[in-house]
GROMACS .gro file of C-alpha atoms in nm:
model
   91
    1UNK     CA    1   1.458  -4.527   1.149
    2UNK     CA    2   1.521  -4.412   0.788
    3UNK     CA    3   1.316  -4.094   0.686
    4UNK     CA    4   1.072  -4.114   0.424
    5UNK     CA    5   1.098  -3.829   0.156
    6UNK     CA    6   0.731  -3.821   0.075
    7UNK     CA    7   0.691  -3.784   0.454
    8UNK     CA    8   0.959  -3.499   0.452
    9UNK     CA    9   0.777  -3.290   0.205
   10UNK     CA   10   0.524  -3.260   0.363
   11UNK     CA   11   0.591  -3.207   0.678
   12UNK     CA   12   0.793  -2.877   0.488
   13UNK     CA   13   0.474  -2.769   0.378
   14UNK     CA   14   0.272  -2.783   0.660
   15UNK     CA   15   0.611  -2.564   0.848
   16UNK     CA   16   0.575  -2.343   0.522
   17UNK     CA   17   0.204  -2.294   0.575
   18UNK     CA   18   0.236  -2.220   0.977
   19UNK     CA   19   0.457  -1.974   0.875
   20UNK     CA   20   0.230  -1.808   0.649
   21UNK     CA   21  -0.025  -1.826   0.901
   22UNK     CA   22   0.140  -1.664   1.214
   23UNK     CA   23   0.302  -1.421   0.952
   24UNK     CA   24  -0.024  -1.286   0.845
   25UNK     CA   25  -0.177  -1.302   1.224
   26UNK     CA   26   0.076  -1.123   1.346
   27UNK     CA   27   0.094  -0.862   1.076
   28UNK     CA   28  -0.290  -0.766   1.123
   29UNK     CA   29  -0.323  -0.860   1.464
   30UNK     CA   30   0.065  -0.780   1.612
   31UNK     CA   31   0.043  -0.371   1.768
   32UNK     CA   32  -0.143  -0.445   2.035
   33UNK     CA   33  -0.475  -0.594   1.863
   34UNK     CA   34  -0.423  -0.357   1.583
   35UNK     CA   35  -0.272  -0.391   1.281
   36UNK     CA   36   0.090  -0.313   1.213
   37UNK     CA   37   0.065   0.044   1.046
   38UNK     CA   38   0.328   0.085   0.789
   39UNK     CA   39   0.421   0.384   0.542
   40UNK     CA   40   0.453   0.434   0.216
   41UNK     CA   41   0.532   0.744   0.015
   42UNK     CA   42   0.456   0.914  -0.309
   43UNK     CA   43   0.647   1.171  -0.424
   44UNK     CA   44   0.619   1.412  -0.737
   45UNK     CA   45   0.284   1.359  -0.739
   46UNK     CA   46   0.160   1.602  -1.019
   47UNK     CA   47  -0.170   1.799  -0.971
   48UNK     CA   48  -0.409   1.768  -1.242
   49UNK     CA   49  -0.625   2.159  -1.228
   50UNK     CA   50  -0.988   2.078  -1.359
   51UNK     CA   51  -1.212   2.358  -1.469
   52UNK     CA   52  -0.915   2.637  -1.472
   53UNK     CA   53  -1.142   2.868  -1.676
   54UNK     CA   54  -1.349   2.904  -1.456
   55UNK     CA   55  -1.128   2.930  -1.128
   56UNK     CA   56  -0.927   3.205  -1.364
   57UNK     CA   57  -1.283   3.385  -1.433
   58UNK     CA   58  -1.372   3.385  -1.040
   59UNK     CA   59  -1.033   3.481  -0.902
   60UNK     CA   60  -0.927   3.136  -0.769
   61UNK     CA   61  -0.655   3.041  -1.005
   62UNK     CA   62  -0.328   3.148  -0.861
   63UNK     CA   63  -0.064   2.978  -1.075
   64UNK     CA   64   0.019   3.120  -1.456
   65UNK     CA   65   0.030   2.894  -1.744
   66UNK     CA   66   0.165   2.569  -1.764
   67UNK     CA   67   0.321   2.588  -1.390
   68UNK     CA   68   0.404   2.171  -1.294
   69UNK     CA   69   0.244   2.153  -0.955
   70UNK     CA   70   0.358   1.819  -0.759
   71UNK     CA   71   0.309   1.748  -0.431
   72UNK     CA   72   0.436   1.422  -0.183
   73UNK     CA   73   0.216   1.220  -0.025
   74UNK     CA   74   0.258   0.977   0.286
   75UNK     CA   75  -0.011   0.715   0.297
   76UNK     CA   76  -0.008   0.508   0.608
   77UNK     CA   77  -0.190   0.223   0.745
   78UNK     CA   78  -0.227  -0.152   0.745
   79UNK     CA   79  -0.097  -0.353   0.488
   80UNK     CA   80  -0.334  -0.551   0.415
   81UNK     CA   81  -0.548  -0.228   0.332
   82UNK     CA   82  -0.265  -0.105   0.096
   83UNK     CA   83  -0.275  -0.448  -0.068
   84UNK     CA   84  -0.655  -0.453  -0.126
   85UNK     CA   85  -0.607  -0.057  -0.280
   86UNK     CA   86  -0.359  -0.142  -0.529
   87UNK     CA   87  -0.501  -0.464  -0.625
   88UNK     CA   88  -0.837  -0.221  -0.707
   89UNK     CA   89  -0.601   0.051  -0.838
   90UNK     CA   90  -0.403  -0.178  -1.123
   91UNK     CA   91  -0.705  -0.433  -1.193
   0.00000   0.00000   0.00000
């Protein structure tokens, strides 16, 4: 039986697309019903003070002039949630 390449491709892409599929299901679906959480850091995050007149005037401001504030931050979740935000983020 000789194998037909037209018939070859796409049976590939069907495998291709299965393996999409159970990629996807198992990556929102895979902890137990739950999404797979995953982690992602930020570091040296600067903080942007808004308003430091009037924190300075009322006795909040702690930090002298020009002080770099950064802090890190761990987000964690599921992915596709982290896709969705950045996708909102950068567009």
């Amino acid at each position: 039986m000789k194998s037909n390449p037209k018939q070859k491709a796409v049976y590939l892409a069907l495998c291709i697309l299965a393996a999409i599929v159970v990629w996807i299901f198992v990556d929102n679906f895979g902890n137990n019903g739950g999404a797979v959480m995953h982690t992602k850091w930020f570091r040296d995050v600067p903080i942007t003070y808004t308003g430091e007149t009037v924190l300075t005037e009322r006795g909040f401001m702690l930090l002298d002039e020009d002080t770099v504030s950064t802090v890190d931050l761990r987000w964690k979740g599921p992915r596709l949630t982290w896709l969705c935000w950045t996708k909102t983020i950068s567009g």
